[in-house]
Tab-separated table of C-alpha atoms in Angstrom:
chain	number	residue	atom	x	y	z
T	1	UNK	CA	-14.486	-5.505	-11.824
T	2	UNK	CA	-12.377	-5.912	-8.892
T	3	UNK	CA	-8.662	-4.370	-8.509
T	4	UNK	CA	-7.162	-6.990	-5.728
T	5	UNK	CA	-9.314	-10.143	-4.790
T	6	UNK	CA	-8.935	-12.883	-2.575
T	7	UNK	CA	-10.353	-15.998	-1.584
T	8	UNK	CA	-11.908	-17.017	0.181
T	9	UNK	CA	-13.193	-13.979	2.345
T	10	UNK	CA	-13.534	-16.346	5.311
T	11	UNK	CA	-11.476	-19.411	6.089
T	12	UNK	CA	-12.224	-21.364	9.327
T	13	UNK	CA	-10.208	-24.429	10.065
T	14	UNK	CA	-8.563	-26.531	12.471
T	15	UNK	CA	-5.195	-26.621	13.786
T	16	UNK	CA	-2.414	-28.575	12.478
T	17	UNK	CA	-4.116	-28.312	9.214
T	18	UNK	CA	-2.474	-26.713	5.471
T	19	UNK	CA	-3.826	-23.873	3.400
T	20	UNK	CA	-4.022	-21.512	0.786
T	21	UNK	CA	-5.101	-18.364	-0.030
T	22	UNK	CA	-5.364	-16.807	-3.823
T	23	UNK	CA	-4.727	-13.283	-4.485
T	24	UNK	CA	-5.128	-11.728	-7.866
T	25	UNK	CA	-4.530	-8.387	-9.793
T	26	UNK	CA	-6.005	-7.399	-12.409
T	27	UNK	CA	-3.528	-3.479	-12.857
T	28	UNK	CA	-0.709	-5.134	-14.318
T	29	UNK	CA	1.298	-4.078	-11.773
T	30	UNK	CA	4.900	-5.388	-10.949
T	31	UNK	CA	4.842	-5.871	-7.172
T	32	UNK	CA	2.245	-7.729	-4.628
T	33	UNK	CA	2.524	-8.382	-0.808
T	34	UNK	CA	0.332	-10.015	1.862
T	35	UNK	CA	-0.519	-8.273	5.277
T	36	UNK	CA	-1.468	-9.533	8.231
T	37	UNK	CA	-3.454	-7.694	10.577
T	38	UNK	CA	-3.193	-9.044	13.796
T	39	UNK	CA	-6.396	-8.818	17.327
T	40	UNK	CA	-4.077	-5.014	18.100
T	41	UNK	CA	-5.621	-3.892	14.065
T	42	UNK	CA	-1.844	-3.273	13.740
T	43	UNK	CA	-0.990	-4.227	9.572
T	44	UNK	CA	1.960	-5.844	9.399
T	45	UNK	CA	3.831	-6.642	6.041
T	46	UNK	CA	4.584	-10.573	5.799
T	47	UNK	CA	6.280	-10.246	2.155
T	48	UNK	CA	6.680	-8.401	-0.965
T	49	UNK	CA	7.606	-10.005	-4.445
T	50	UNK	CA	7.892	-8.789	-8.017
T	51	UNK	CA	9.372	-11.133	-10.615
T	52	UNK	CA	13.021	-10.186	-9.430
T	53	UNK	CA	13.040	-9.815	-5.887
T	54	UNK	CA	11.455	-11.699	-2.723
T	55	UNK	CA	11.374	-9.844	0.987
T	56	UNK	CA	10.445	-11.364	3.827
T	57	UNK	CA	9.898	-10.006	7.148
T	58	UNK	CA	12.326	-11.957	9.050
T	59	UNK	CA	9.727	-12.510	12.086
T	60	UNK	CA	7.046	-14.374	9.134
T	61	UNK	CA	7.595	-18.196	10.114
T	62	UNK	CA	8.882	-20.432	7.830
T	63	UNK	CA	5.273	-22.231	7.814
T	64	UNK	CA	3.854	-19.220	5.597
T	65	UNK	CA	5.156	-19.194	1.983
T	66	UNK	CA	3.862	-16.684	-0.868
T	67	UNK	CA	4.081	-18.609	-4.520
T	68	UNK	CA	3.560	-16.784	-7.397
T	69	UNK	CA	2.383	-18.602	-10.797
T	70	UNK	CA	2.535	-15.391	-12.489
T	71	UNK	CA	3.123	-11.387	-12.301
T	72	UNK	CA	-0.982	-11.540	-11.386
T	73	UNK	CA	-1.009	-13.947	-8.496
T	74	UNK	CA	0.243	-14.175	-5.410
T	75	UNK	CA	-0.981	-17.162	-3.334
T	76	UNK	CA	-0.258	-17.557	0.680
T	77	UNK	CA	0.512	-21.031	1.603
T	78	UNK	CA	0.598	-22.091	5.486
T	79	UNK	CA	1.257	-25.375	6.772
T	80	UNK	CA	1.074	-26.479	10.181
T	81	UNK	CA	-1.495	-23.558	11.086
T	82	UNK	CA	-1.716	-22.663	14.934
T	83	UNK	CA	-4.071	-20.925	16.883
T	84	UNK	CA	-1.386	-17.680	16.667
T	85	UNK	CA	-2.358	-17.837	13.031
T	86	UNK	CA	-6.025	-16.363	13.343
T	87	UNK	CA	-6.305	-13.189	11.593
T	88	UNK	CA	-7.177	-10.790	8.595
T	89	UNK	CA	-5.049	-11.688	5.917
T	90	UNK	CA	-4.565	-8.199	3.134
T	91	UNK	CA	-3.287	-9.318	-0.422
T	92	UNK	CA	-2.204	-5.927	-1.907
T	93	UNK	CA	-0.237	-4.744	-5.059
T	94	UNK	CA	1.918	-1.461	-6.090
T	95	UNK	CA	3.230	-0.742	-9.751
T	96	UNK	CA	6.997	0.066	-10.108
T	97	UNK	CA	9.521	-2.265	-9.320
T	98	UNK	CA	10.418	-0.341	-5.807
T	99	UNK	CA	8.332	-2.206	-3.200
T	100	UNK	CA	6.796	0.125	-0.290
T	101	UNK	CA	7.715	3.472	-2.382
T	102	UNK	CA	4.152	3.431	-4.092
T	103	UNK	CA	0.221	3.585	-3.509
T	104	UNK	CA	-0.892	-0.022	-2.642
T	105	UNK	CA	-4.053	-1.020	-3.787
T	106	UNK	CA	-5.547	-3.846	-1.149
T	107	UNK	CA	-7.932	-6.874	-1.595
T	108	UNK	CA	-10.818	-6.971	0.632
T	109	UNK	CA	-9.406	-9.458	3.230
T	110	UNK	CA	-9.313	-12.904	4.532
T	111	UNK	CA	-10.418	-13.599	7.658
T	112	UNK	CA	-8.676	-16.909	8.891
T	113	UNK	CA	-9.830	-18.358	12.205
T	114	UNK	CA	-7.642	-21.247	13.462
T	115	UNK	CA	-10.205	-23.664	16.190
Q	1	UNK	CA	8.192	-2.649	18.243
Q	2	UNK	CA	6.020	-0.076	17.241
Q	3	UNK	CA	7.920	2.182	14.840
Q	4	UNK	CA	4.916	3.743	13.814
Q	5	UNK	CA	2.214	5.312	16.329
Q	6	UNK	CA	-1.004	6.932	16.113
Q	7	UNK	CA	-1.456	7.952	19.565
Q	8	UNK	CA	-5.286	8.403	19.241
Q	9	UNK	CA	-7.364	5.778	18.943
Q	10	UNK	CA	-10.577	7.730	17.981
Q	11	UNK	CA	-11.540	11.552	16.816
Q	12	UNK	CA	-14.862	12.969	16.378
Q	13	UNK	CA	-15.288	16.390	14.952
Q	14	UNK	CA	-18.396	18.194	13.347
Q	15	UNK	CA	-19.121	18.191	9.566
Q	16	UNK	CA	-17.503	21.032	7.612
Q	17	UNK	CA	-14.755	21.523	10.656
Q	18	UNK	CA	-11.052	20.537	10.228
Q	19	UNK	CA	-9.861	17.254	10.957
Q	20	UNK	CA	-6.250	16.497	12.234
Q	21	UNK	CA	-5.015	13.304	12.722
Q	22	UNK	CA	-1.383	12.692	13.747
Q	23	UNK	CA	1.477	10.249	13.323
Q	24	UNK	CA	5.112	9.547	15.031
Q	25	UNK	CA	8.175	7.497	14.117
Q	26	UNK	CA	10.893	6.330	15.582
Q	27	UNK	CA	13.015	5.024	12.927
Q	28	UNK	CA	15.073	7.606	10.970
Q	29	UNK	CA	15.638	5.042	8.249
Q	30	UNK	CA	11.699	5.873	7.057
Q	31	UNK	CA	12.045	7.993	4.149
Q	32	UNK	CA	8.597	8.109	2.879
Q	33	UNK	CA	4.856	7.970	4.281
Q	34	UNK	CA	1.560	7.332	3.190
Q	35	UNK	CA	-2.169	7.595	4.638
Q	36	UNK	CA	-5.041	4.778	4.340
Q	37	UNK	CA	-7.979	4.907	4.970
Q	38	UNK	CA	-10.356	2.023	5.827
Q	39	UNK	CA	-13.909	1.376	5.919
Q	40	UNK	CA	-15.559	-2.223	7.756
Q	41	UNK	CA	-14.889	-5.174	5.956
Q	42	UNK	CA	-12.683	-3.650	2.875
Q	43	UNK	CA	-9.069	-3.141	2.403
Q	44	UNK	CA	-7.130	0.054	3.246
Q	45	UNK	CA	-7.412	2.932	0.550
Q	46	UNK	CA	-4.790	5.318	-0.737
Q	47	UNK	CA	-5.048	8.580	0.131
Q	48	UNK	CA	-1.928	10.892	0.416
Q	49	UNK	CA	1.642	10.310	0.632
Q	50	UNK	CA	4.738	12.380	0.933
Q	51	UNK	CA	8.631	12.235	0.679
Q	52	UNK	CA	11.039	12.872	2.965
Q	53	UNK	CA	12.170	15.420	1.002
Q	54	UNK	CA	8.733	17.687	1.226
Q	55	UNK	CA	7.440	19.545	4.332
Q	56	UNK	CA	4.065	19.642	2.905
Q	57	UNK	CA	1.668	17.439	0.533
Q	58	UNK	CA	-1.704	18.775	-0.544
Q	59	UNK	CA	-4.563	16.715	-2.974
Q	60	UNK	CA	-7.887	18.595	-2.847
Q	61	UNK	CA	-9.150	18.558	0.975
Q	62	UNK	CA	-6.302	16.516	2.146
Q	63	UNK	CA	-3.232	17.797	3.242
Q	64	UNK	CA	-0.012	15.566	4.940
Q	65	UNK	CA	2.727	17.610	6.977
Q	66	UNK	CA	6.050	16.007	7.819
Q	67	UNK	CA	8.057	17.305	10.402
Q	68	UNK	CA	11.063	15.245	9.876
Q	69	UNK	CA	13.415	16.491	13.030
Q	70	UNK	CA	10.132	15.851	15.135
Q	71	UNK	CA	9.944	12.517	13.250
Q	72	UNK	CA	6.423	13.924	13.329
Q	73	UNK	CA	3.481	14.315	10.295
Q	74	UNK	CA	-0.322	14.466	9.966
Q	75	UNK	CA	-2.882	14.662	8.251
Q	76	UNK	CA	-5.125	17.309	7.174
Q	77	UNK	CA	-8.887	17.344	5.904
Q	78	UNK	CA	-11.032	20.240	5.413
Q	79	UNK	CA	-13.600	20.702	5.430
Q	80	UNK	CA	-15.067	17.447	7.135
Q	81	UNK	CA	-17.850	14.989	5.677
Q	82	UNK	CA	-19.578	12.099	7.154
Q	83	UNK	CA	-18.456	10.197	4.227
Q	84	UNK	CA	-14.841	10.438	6.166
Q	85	UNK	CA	-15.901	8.574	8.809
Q	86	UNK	CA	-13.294	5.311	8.796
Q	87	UNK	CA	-10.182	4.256	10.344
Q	88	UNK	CA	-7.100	6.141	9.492
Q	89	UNK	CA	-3.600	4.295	9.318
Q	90	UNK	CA	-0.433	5.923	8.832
Q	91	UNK	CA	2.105	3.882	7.725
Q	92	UNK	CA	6.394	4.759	7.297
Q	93	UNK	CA	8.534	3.073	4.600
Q	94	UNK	CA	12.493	2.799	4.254
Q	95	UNK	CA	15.088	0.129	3.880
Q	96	UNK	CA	12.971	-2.479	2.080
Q	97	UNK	CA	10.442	-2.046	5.426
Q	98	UNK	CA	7.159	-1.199	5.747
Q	99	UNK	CA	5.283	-0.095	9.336
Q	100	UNK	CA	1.683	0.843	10.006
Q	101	UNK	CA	0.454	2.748	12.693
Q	102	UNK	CA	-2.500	1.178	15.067
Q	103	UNK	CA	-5.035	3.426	13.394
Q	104	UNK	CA	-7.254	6.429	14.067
Q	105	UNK	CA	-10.767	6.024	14.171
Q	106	UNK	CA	-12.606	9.037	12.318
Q	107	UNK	CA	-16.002	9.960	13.264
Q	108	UNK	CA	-17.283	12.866	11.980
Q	109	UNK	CA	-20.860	14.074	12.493
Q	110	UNK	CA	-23.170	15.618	10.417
């Protein structure tokens, strides 16, 4: 009965190419956010929505977009993908409706490799 | 820029001894930090977390310290287990940002 999952765990495709990833919660909490943890293992927070508010790290390109059909999901489109793109991809979510000021529960991971 | 940094890549100490891994910030905007801890091919895992207000955070063997005029804290556990054995991030929050540290690997033997 998992918290935070994501798929799929592994996502190989080529360049130039669009996709998705799905990330779901199953706490009930108010606020999600996707990761990306770059070749360094440095985590670094791409965005963090709850139904009233959307942050974005200003250095996230405008090829990644997080849609959200509901207060559960939180899906990562990205169009265009580059080589740059490769990575571990975190799906995480917090309750409250402060983002960053509470525990974050994590998905497993998606690991994206770009050819 | 690497607000956050966990100088040490790697720690090994013995089962049952004390374990003490550090962090440092740069950015005095941070007003609240949290440990993870991760294990091979899952997410990062609560552990502790503490205000800016606090000097000192304690939940069963795990204890954070903040030294805010250091821009300093770290993180406690005693006594030791294998089971700790993972990668350690630290990671700083404030003004609608979030920054991890490169992480501490934890090796403790039995």
């Amino acid at each position: 009965d998992t918290a935070v999952s994501q798929t799929p765990k592994y996502l190989v495709t080529q360049m130039g190419n669009d996709k998705s990833i799905k990330c779901e919660q199953n706490l009930g909490h108010d606020t999600m956010y996707w990761y990306k943890q770059d070749s360094k293992k440095f985590l670094k927070i791409m965005f963090s929505y709850n139904n009233k508010e959307l942050i974005i790290n200003e250095t996230v390109p405008n090829r990644f977009s997080p849609k959200s059909p509901d207060k559960a999901h939180l899906n990562l489109h990205i169009n265009s993908l580059e080589l740059g793109d490769s990575a571990v991809y975190f799906c995480a979510s917090s309750q409250g409706g402060r983002p960053f000021y509470n525990e974050q529960f994590f998905g497993p991971g998606t690991r994206l490799t770009v050819l | 820029d690497q607000q956050v940094k966990q100088n040490s890549p790697s720690l090994s100490v013995q089962e049952g001894r004390i374990s003490i891994l550090n962090c440092d910030y740069t950015n005095s905007m941070f007003d609240y930090f949290l440990w993870y801890k991760k294990y091979p091919a899952e997410g990062p895992t609560f552990l502790i977390s503490i205000s800016s207000i606090k000097d000192k955070n304690e939940d069963g063997r795990f204890t954070v310290f903040l030294n805010k005029s250091a821009k300093h804290l770290s993180l406690h556990i005693v006594p030791s287990q294998p089971g700790d054995s993972a990668v350690y991030f630290c990671a700083a929050s404030g003004n609608n940002d979030m920054r991890f540290g490169a992480g501490t690997r934890l090796t403790v033997k039995p």
